[in-house]
Coordinates of N, CA and C in Angstrom, one line a residue:
Chain A
X233 N -12.0 12.7 11.0 CA -12.1 12.8 9.7 C -12.6 11.5 9.1
X234 N -13.1 11.4 8.1 CA -13.9 10.4 7.4 C -12.4 9.8 6.5
X235 N -12.5 8.5 6.4 CA -11.4 8.1 5.5 C -11.4 8.0 4.2
X236 N -10.6 7.1 3.5 CA -10.5 7.2 2.0 C -11.8 6.2 1.8
X237 N -12.6 6.5 1.0 CA -13.6 5.9 0.6 C -13.6 5.3 -1.2
X238 N -14.0 4.3 -1.5 CA -13.9 3.7 -2.6 C -15.2 3.3 -3.3
X239 N -15.7 3.4 -4.5 CA -16.6 2.9 -5.1 C -16.4 2.6 -6.2
X240 N -17.5 1.4 -6.8 CA -17.9 0.4 -6.0 C -17.1 -0.6 -5.5
X241 N -17.4 -1.4 -4.3 CA -16.8 -2.0 -3.5 C -16.2 -3.5 -4.3
X242 N -17.5 -3.7 -5.2 CA -17.3 -5.2 -5.6 C -17.5 -4.8 -7.1
X243 N -17.2 -5.6 -8.4 CA -17.8 -5.6 -9.6 C -17.4 -6.4 -10.1
X244 N -18.1 -6.8 -11.2 CA -18.2 -7.9 -12.0 C -18.3 -7.5 -13.5
X245 N -17.2 -7.9 -14.3 CA -17.0 -7.2 -15.7 C -16.9 -8.5 -16.4
X246 N -17.0 -8.3 -18.0 CA -16.9 -9.3 -18.7 C -15.5 -8.8 -19.6
X247 N -14.7 -9.7 -20.0 CA -13.8 -9.3 -21.0 C -14.1 -8.7 -22.2
X248 N -13.3 -7.4 -22.7 CA -13.7 -6.4 -23.6 C -14.3 -5.2 -23.1
X249 N -15.0 -5.4 -21.9 CA -15.9 -3.9 -21.1 C -14.5 -3.1 -20.5
X250 N -15.0 -1.8 -20.2 CA -14.4 -1.1 -19.7 C -15.0 -0.8 -18.5
X251 N -14.1 0.0 -17.1 CA -14.5 0.1 -15.8 C -13.9 1.3 -15.4
X252 N -14.8 1.7 -14.7 CA -14.0 3.1 -13.9 C -14.7 3.0 -12.3
X253 N -13.4 3.1 -11.8 CA -13.5 2.9 -10.3 C -13.0 4.7 -9.7
X254 N -13.8 4.6 -8.4 CA -13.5 6.0 -7.8 C -13.1 6.0 -6.6
X255 N -12.5 7.1 -6.3 CA -11.7 7.4 -5.0 C -12.0 8.7 -4.4
X256 N -12.4 8.7 -3.2 CA -12.4 9.8 -2.5 C -11.6 10.2 -1.6
X257 N -10.7 10.8 -1.6 CA -9.4 10.7 -0.5 C -10.0 11.3 1.0
X258 N -9.0 11.5 1.8 CA -9.0 12.0 3.3 C -9.0 13.5 2.9
X259 N -10.0 14.3 3.7 CA -10.0 15.8 3.3 C -8.9 16.6 4.0
X260 N -8.3 17.2 2.9 CA -7.2 17.9 3.0 C -5.9 17.4 2.2
X261 N -6.2 16.0 1.9 CA -5.0 15.3 1.2 C -5.3 15.4 0.0
X262 N -4.0 16.0 -1.1 CA -3.7 16.3 -2.1 C -3.3 15.2 -3.1
X263 N -2.8 14.2 -2.5 CA -2.0 13.1 -3.3 C -2.9 11.9 -3.4
X264 N -3.4 11.5 -4.5 CA -3.7 9.9 -4.5 C -3.1 9.1 -5.4
X265 N -3.0 7.9 -5.0 CA -2.1 6.9 -5.3 C -3.1 5.7 -5.7
X266 N -3.0 4.9 -6.9 CA -3.8 3.7 -7.1 C -2.8 2.4 -7.2
X267 N -3.2 1.2 -6.4 CA -2.5 0.2 -6.5 C -3.4 -0.7 -6.9
X268 N -2.8 -1.9 -7.4 CA -3.4 -3.2 -8.1 C -2.6 -4.1 -7.0
X269 N -3.6 -5.1 -6.4 CA -3.4 -6.3 -5.8 C -3.7 -7.4 -6.3
X270 N -2.9 -8.3 -6.4 CA -3.2 -9.8 -6.8 C -2.6 -10.9 -6.4
X271 N -2.7 -11.8 -5.9 CA -2.0 -12.9 -5.1 C -0.6 -13.4 -5.9
X272 N -0.7 -13.4 -7.1 CA 0.6 -13.7 -7.9 C 1.5 -12.3 -8.1
X273 N 1.2 -11.2 -8.1 CA 2.1 -10.1 -8.4 C 2.1 -9.4 -7.0
X274 N 1.2 -9.5 -6.3 CA 1.4 -8.7 -5.1 C 0.6 -7.5 -5.1
X275 N 1.4 -6.2 -4.6 CA 1.0 -4.9 -4.6 C 1.7 -3.9 -5.4
X276 N 1.2 -3.6 -6.4 CA 1.5 -2.9 -8.1 C 1.5 -1.5 -8.0
X277 N 2.3 -0.5 -7.8 CA 2.1 0.6 -8.2 C 1.3 1.1 -9.6
X278 N -0.1 1.7 -9.6 CA -0.3 1.9 -10.9 C 0.1 3.4 -11.3
X279 N -0.4 4.4 -10.3 CA -0.2 5.8 -10.6 C -0.7 6.7 -9.6
X280 N 0.1 7.9 -9.2 CA -0.2 8.9 -8.5 C -0.3 10.2 -9.0
X281 N -1.3 11.2 -8.5 CA -1.8 12.1 -8.9 C -1.8 13.1 -7.5
X282 N -1.4 14.5 -8.1 CA -1.2 15.5 -7.0 C -1.8 16.6 -7.8
X283 N -2.7 17.4 -7.0 CA -3.4 18.5 -7.7 C -3.5 18.8 -9.1
X284 N -4.1 17.6 -9.5 CA -4.5 16.8 -10.9 C -3.8 16.7 -11.5
X285 N -2.4 16.7 -11.4 CA -1.3 16.1 -12.1 C -0.8 14.9 -11.9
X286 N -0.6 13.8 -12.9 CA 0.1 12.6 -12.7 C 1.5 12.8 -12.6
X287 N 2.0 12.6 -11.4 CA 3.4 12.7 -11.1 C 4.4 11.4 -11.3
X288 N 3.6 10.3 -11.3 CA 4.4 9.1 -11.6 C 3.5 7.7 -12.3
X289 N 3.9 7.0 -13.1 CA 3.0 5.9 -13.4 C 3.8 4.7 -13.1
X290 N 3.1 3.5 -13.0 CA 4.0 2.4 -13.0 C 3.9 1.9 -14.0
X291 N 4.1 0.5 -14.1 CA 4.4 -0.4 -15.4 C 2.9 -1.3 -16.0
X292 N 2.1 -0.2 -16.2 CA 0.6 -1.1 -16.7 C 0.8 -0.5 -18.0
X293 N 0.2 -1.4 -18.9 CA -0.2 -0.8 -20.3 C -1.3 -0.1 -20.4
X294 N -1.5 0.8 -21.7 CA -2.1 2.1 -21.8 C -3.6 1.9 -21.5
X295 N -4.1 0.7 -21.3 CA -5.4 0.5 -21.2 C -5.9 1.2 -19.7
X296 N -4.9 1.2 -18.9 CA -5.1 1.9 -17.4 C -4.8 3.0 -17.5
X297 N -5.8 4.0 -17.0 CA -5.6 5.3 -17.1 C -6.4 5.9 -15.8
X298 N -5.9 7.1 -15.5 CA -6.6 7.9 -14.4 C -6.7 9.3 -14.4
X299 N -7.3 9.9 -13.5 CA -7.3 11.3 -13.3 C -7.6 11.9 -11.9
X300 N -7.5 13.1 -11.7 CA -7.9 13.6 -10.4 C -8.6 15.0 -10.7
X301 N -9.4 15.0 -10.0 CA -10.4 16.0 -9.9 C -9.8 17.5 -9.3
X302 N -10.6 18.7 -9.5 CA -9.9 19.8 -8.3 C -10.5 20.0 -7.3
X303 N -11.0 18.8 -6.7 CA -11.9 18.5 -5.1 C -10.7 17.3 -4.7
X304 N -9.7 16.9 -5.3 CA -8.8 15.9 -5.1 C -9.4 14.3 -5.5
X305 N -10.6 14.4 -5.3 CA -11.0 13.1 -5.7 C -10.6 12.3 -7.3
X306 N -10.6 11.2 -7.0 CA -9.8 10.4 -8.4 C -10.4 9.3 -8.9
X307 N -10.5 9.2 -10.4 CA -10.7 8.2 -10.9 C -10.1 7.5 -11.9
X308 N -9.8 5.8 -11.8 CA -9.0 5.3 -12.6 C -10.1 4.4 -13.7
X309 N -9.4 4.4 -14.9 CA -10.5 3.6 -15.6 C -9.4 2.2 -16.5
X310 N -10.2 1.5 -16.5 CA -9.6 0.2 -17.1 C -10.3 -0.1 -18.6
X311 N -9.9 -0.1 -19.9 CA -10.5 -0.3 -20.9 C -10.2 -1.6 -21.2
X312 N -10.9 -2.2 -22.4 CA -10.9 -3.5 -23.0 C -10.3 -4.6 -21.9
X313 N -11.0 -5.0 -20.8 CA -10.5 -5.5 -19.6 C -10.3 -7.3 -20.2
X314 N -9.0 -7.9 -19.6 CA -8.7 -8.7 -19.4 C -8.8 -9.7 -18.1
X315 N -9.0 -11.0 -18.7 CA -9.1 -11.8 -17.3 C -8.1 -11.7 -16.2
X316 N -6.8 -11.1 -16.7 CA -5.9 -11.1 -15.7 C -5.7 -9.6 -15.1
X317 N -6.9 -8.7 -15.6 CA -7.3 -7.2 -14.6 C -7.9 -7.6 -13.3
X318 N -8.4 -8.9 -13.1 CA -9.1 -9.2 -11.9 C -8.3 -9.2 -10.8
X319 N -8.9 -8.1 -9.7 CA -7.5 -7.7 -8.8 C -8.4 -7.2 -7.8
X320 N -7.9 -6.7 -6.7 CA -8.5 -5.5 -5.8 C -7.4 -4.5 -6.3
X321 N -8.2 -3.3 -6.4 CA -7.7 -1.8 -6.8 C -7.9 -1.3 -5.4
X322 N -6.6 -0.8 -4.9 CA -6.7 0.1 -3.7 C -6.1 1.7 -4.1
X323 N -6.8 2.4 -3.5 CA -6.7 3.7 -3.5 C -5.7 4.5 -2.2
X324 N -5.2 5.2 -2.4 CA -4.4 5.8 -1.2 C -4.3 6.9 -1.2
X325 N -4.5 7.9 -0.2 CA -4.4 9.3 -0.2 C -3.3 9.6 0.7
X326 N -2.7 10.9 0.7 CA -1.7 11.4 1.8 C -1.6 12.7 1.4
X327 N -1.1 13.3 2.5 CA -1.2 15.0 2.4 C -0.2 15.5 1.5
X328 N 0.8 14.7 0.7 CA 1.7 15.3 -0.2 C 2.3 14.3 -0.9
X329 N 2.2 13.1 -0.7 CA 2.7 11.9 -1.5 C 3.7 10.9 -0.6
X330 N 4.0 9.9 -1.1 CA 4.5 8.8 -0.3 C 5.9 9.1 0.0
X331 N 6.5 10.1 -0.7 CA 7.9 10.3 -0.8 C 8.2 10.6 0.9
X332 N 7.0 11.5 1.4 CA 7.5 12.1 2.5 C 6.5 11.7 3.9
X333 N 5.5 11.2 3.4 CA 4.3 11.1 4.2 C 3.6 9.7 3.8
X334 N 3.0 9.2 5.1 CA 2.3 8.1 5.2 C 1.1 8.5 4.1
X335 N 0.4 6.9 4.0 CA -0.5 6.9 3.1 C -1.6 6.0 3.6
X336 N -2.8 6.6 3.4 CA -4.1 6.2 4.2 C -4.7 5.7 2.8
X337 N -5.4 4.1 3.3 CA -5.7 3.2 2.1 C -7.3 3.2 2.2
X338 N -7.9 3.2 1.3 CA -9.3 2.9 1.2 C -9.9 1.1 1.4
X339 N -10.9 0.8 1.5 CA -11.1 -0.7 1.7 C -10.9 -1.4 0.3
X340 N -11.0 -0.5 -0.8 CA -10.3 -1.1 -2.1 C -11.6 -1.8 -3.1
X341 N -11.7 -1.8 -4.4 CA -12.5 -2.2 -5.0 C -12.1 -3.5 -5.8
X342 N -13.0 -4.6 -5.6 CA -12.6 -6.1 -5.7 C -13.0 -6.4 -7.0
X343 N -12.9 -6.3 -8.2 CA -12.8 -6.3 -9.7 C -12.7 -8.1 -10.0
X344 N -13.9 -8.3 -10.4 CA -13.9 -9.7 -11.0 C -13.9 -9.7 -12.6
X345 N -13.3 -10.2 -13.5 CA -13.3 -10.0 -14.9 C -13.5 -11.5 -15.5
X346 N -14.7 -11.8 -16.0 CA -15.1 -13.3 -16.6 C -15.4 -13.3 -18.0
Chain B
X216 N 9.2 -4.6 -10.6 CA 9.6 -5.4 -9.3 C 9.6 -4.9 -8.3
X217 N 9.4 -5.8 -7.1 CA 9.0 -5.1 -5.7 C 10.4 -4.6 -5.0
X218 N 10.6 -3.9 -4.7 CA 11.9 -3.6 -4.0 C 12.1 -4.1 -2.8
X219 N 10.9 -4.3 -1.7 CA 10.9 -4.7 -0.5 C 10.8 -6.0 -0.3
X220 N 11.7 -7.1 0.4 CA 11.4 -8.5 0.2 C 11.3 -8.8 2.0
X221 N 10.3 -9.1 2.6 CA 10.1 -9.6 4.0 C 10.3 -10.9 4.2
X222 N 11.0 -11.2 5.5 CA 11.3 -12.3 5.8 C 10.8 -12.7 7.2
X223 N 9.9 -13.7 7.6 CA 9.9 -14.9 7.1 C 8.2 -14.5 5.7
X224 N 8.1 -15.8 5.4 CA 6.7 -15.5 4.6 C 5.7 -15.7 5.5
X225 N 5.6 -16.4 6.4 CA 4.4 -16.9 7.0 C 5.2 -17.2 8.8
X226 N 4.6 -16.7 9.7 CA 4.5 -16.9 11.0 C 3.7 -16.9 11.9
X227 N 3.8 -18.0 12.8 CA 2.4 -18.5 13.8 C 3.2 -18.6 15.3
X228 N 2.7 -17.7 16.0 CA 3.0 -17.5 17.5 C 2.0 -17.8 18.0
X229 N 2.3 -17.8 19.7 CA 1.1 -17.9 20.6 C 0.9 -16.7 21.5
X230 N -0.5 -16.4 21.4 CA -0.9 -15.0 22.2 C 0.0 -14.8 23.2
X231 N 0.7 -13.7 23.3 CA 1.5 -13.2 24.5 C 2.9 -13.1 24.0
X232 N 3.3 -13.8 22.9 CA 4.6 -13.9 22.3 C 4.9 -12.5 21.5
X233 N 6.2 -12.4 21.4 CA 6.2 -11.6 20.5 C 6.6 -12.1 18.9
X234 N 6.4 -11.1 18.1 CA 6.6 -11.2 16.5 C 7.7 -10.7 16.2
X235 N 8.7 -11.0 15.1 CA 9.6 -10.3 14.7 C 9.6 -10.6 13.0
X236 N 9.4 -9.5 12.2 CA 9.6 -9.9 10.6 C 10.5 -8.8 10.5
X237 N 11.3 -9.1 9.1 CA 12.1 -8.5 8.6 C 12.0 -8.1 7.1
X238 N 12.8 -6.9 7.0 CA 12.2 -6.4 5.3 C 13.7 -5.9 4.9
X239 N 14.1 -6.3 3.7 CA 15.3 -6.0 2.9 C 14.9 -5.1 1.7
X240 N 16.1 -4.3 1.3 CA 15.5 -3.5 0.1 C 16.6 -3.3 -0.8
X241 N 16.6 -2.7 -2.1 CA 17.7 -2.6 -2.9 C 18.3 -1.3 -3.0
X242 N 17.6 -0.4 -3.3 CA 18.0 1.1 -3.4 C 18.1 2.0 -2.4
X243 N 18.7 3.3 -2.3 CA 18.6 4.1 -1.1 C 16.8 4.6 -0.9
X244 N 16.5 4.9 -0.3 CA 15.2 5.4 0.4 C 14.9 6.7 1.0
X245 N 13.7 7.4 1.0 CA 13.5 8.4 1.8 C 13.0 8.0 2.7
X246 N 12.2 7.2 2.8 CA 11.5 6.6 4.1 C 10.9 4.9 3.8
X247 N 10.7 4.3 5.0 CA 10.3 2.6 4.9 C 8.9 3.1 5.7
X248 N 7.8 2.3 5.2 CA 6.7 2.3 5.7 C 6.2 1.1 5.9
X249 N 5.7 0.5 7.3 CA 4.9 -0.9 7.3 C 3.5 -0.5 7.7
X250 N 2.4 -1.5 6.8 CA 1.5 -1.5 6.9 C 0.9 -3.1 7.2
X251 N -0.2 -2.9 7.5 CA -1.0 -4.2 7.9 C -2.2 -4.3 7.1
X252 N -2.6 -5.6 6.9 CA -3.8 -5.7 6.0 C -4.6 -7.2 6.5
X253 N -5.9 -6.9 6.9 CA -6.4 -8.0 7.1 C -7.3 -8.6 6.2
X254 N -7.2 -10.0 6.1 CA -8.1 -10.6 5.0 C -8.5 -10.1 4.0
X255 N -7.5 -9.3 2.9 CA -7.8 -9.1 1.7 C -8.5 -7.5 1.8
X256 N -8.5 -7.0 3.0 CA -9.3 -5.4 2.9 C -8.2 -4.5 2.7
X257 N -8.4 -3.0 3.1 CA -7.3 -2.0 2.8 C -6.3 -2.1 3.7
X258 N -5.1 -1.5 3.2 CA -3.8 -1.6 4.2 C -4.0 -0.5 5.4
X259 N -3.5 -0.7 6.6 CA -3.5 0.1 7.4 C -2.4 0.6 7.7
X260 N -2.1 1.8 7.8 CA -0.4 2.4 8.1 C -0.2 2.2 9.6
X261 N 1.1 1.7 9.7 CA 1.4 1.5 11.3 C 2.6 2.1 11.8
X262 N 3.7 2.4 10.8 CA 4.6 3.4 10.9 C 5.6 3.8 9.9
X263 N 5.7 5.0 9.8 CA 6.9 5.7 9.0 C 8.1 5.6 9.6
X264 N 9.3 5.5 9.2 CA 10.3 5.7 9.6 C 11.7 6.5 8.2
X265 N 12.2 7.2 8.8 CA 12.7 8.1 7.6 C 13.9 7.7 7.6
X266 N 14.6 7.9 6.6 CA 16.1 7.4 6.5 C 17.2 7.8 7.6
X267 N 16.8 8.9 7.8 CA 18.0 9.3 8.9 C 17.8 8.8 10.4
X268 N 16.5 8.0 10.6 CA 16.1 7.4 11.6 C 16.4 6.0 12.0
X269 N 17.0 5.7 13.1 CA 17.1 4.1 13.3 C 15.8 3.5 14.4
X270 N 15.3 4.1 14.9 CA 14.6 3.2 15.6 C 13.0 4.2 15.8
X271 N 11.9 3.5 16.0 CA 10.9 4.5 16.2 C 9.7 3.2 16.9
X272 N 8.9 3.8 17.9 CA 8.1 3.0 18.8 C 6.5 3.7 18.4
X273 N 5.5 2.6 18.4 CA 4.2 3.2 18.6 C 3.5 1.7 19.1
X274 N 3.2 2.5 20.4 CA 2.4 1.2 21.2 C 3.3 -0.1 21.3
X275 N 2.7 -1.0 20.8 CA 3.2 -2.4 21.0 C 4.3 -2.7 19.7
X276 N 4.6 -1.8 18.7 CA 5.3 -1.8 17.6 C 6.5 -1.1 18.0
X277 N 7.6 -1.8 17.5 CA 9.1 -1.1 17.3 C 9.6 -1.4 16.0
X278 N 9.9 -0.6 15.4 CA 10.5 -0.7 14.0 C 12.0 -0.1 13.9
X279 N 12.8 -1.1 13.4 CA 14.2 -0.4 13.4 C 14.5 -0.3 11.8
X280 N 15.6 0.5 11.4 CA 16.0 0.8 9.9 C 17.5 0.7 10.1
X281 N 18.1 0.0 9.0 CA 19.5 0.1 9.0 C 20.1 0.4 7.5
X282 N 20.3 1.4 7.2 CA 20.2 2.1 6.0 C 21.6 1.3 5.5
X283 N 22.8 1.1 6.0 CA 24.1 0.4 5.9 C 23.6 -0.9 5.3
X284 N 22.8 -1.8 5.7 CA 22.4 -3.1 5.5 C 21.4 -3.0 4.6
X285 N 20.5 -1.8 4.4 CA 19.3 -2.0 3.9 C 18.2 -2.8 4.4
X286 N 18.0 -2.7 5.4 CA 16.9 -3.7 6.0 C 16.5 -3.0 7.1
X287 N 15.1 -3.4 7.3 CA 14.3 -2.9 8.5 C 13.9 -4.1 9.2
X288 N 13.7 -3.9 10.9 CA 12.6 -5.0 11.2 C 11.3 -4.1 12.1
X289 N 10.4 -4.9 12.2 CA 8.9 -4.9 12.9 C 8.7 -5.8 14.0
X290 N 8.8 -5.6 15.4 CA 8.7 -6.1 16.2 C 7.4 -5.7 17.0
X291 N 6.3 -6.8 17.2 CA 5.1 -6.8 17.6 C 5.0 -7.4 19.1
X292 N 5.1 -6.6 19.9 CA 5.2 -7.5 21.4 C 3.7 -7.6 22.2
X293 N 3.8 -8.8 22.8 CA 2.8 -9.2 23.5 C 1.7 -9.4 22.5
X294 N 1.6 -10.0 21.8 CA 0.8 -10.4 20.6 C -0.7 -11.1 20.9
X295 N -1.6 -10.4 20.4 CA -2.7 -10.4 20.4 C -3.7 -11.5 19.2
X296 N -4.6 -12.1 19.4 CA -5.5 -12.6 18.4 C -5.7 -11.5 17.1
X297 N -5.9 -10.1 17.6 CA -6.3 -9.1 16.7 C -5.1 -8.8 15.7
X298 N -3.9 -9.3 16.0 CA -2.7 -9.0 15.3 C -2.7 -9.6 13.9
X299 N -3.5 -11.2 14.1 CA -3.6 -11.7 12.9 C -3.6 -11.1 11.8
X300 N -2.7 -11.1 10.5 CA -3.0 -10.1 9.5 C -1.9 -10.7 8.7
X301 N -1.4 -9.7 7.8 CA -0.6 -9.7 6.6 C 0.2 -8.1 7.0
X302 N 1.3 -8.3 7.1 CA 2.3 -7.3 7.3 C 3.2 -7.2 6.1
X303 N 3.1 -5.9 5.5 CA 4.1 -5.2 4.6 C 4.9 -4.1 4.6
X304 N 5.7 -4.4 4.2 CA 7.0 -3.2 4.5 C 6.8 -2.4 3.0
X305 N 7.1 -1.4 2.9 CA 7.1 -0.4 1.6 C 8.3 0.7 1.7
X306 N 8.7 0.7 0.7 CA 9.8 1.9 0.6 C 9.4 2.9 -0.3
X307 N 9.9 4.4 -0.2 CA 9.4 5.2 -1.0 C 10.8 6.0 -1.1
X308 N 10.8 6.5 -2.3 CA 12.2 7.3 -2.8 C 11.5 8.6 -3.2
X309 N 12.2 9.2 -4.2 CA 11.8 10.8 -4.5 C 10.9 10.6 -5.9
X310 N 9.9 9.5 -5.9 CA 8.8 9.2 -7.0 C 7.7 9.1 -6.8
X311 N 7.3 9.4 -5.5 CA 5.8 9.7 -4.8 C 5.1 8.0 -5.0
X312 N 6.0 7.1 -5.1 CA 5.6 5.8 -5.2 C 5.8 5.0 -3.9
X313 N 5.0 4.0 -3.5 CA 5.4 3.0 -2.4 C 6.0 1.8 -3.3
X314 N 6.9 1.1 -2.8 CA 7.0 -0.3 -3.3 C 7.2 -1.5 -2.4
X315 N 6.1 -2.1 -2.4 CA 5.9 -3.0 -1.4 C 6.5 -4.4 -1.6
X316 N 6.8 -4.7 -0.4 CA 7.2 -6.3 -0.2 C 6.1 -7.5 -0.6
X317 N 6.5 -8.8 -0.4 CA 5.3 -9.9 -0.6 C 4.5 -9.9 0.6
X318 N 5.2 -9.4 1.6 CA 4.2 -9.5 3.0 C 4.7 -10.7 3.7
X319 N 4.4 -10.6 4.9 CA 4.7 -11.9 6.1 C 3.4 -11.9 6.4
X320 N 2.8 -13.3 6.8 CA 1.4 -13.6 7.2 C 1.6 -13.8 8.6
X321 N 1.2 -13.2 9.5 CA 1.5 -13.7 11.1 C 0.0 -14.1 11.2
X322 N -0.2 -15.2 12.1 CA -1.2 -15.9 12.6 C -0.8 -16.3 14.3
X323 N -1.6 -15.4 15.2 CA -1.7 -15.8 16.5 C -2.7 -16.5 17.1
X324 N -2.1 -17.6 17.6 CA -2.8 -18.6 18.1 C -3.1 -18.3 19.3
X325 N -4.3 -18.7 19.8 CA -5.3 -18.5 21.2 C -4.5 -19.3 22.4

């Protein structure tokens, strides 16, 4: 099976812009989660989607949003970018969610905000 | 805030030696998962241990879970240079998310 893919792999944006990141899960996986990784805060949960429904959301401002499509592919959007949004954004897919199953992570999208 | 806390923060060992790292957490869990990350890349799942399990093995990896002490340990036996990475424990409750610790950085010297 192909693994989790994320596009783009690298992105440079300026403050105030917005960005959309994409994630394609492993075939058959219906749960997609997003995490932000920074040196200071470590790995922080953003949100989780299952069958197009958001089941949980982390402690991030409303500038961070996401969605999931009927084919389980997911996108996350960050509007009005701030310097502190520079991070590695990781997408993970799972059969039904982390509560019961392991998650498979993609390679990540490295976002740099200047 | 991060639920899991790994100890030690960093570990340096000789090839062939064993590496042990510990994880403590604060609340009850459904399962605890260990992941490996090489140089800022994506995380690789190693082992998932459920709250009703006490020990699991996978190749050179051994994980224990003590729910009474809210702690887990990961043992890597006969380490290799390729084991050089950061190792994270992550806990899962009934909320569909993983809560990660800060990680243990393991360096295996040749």
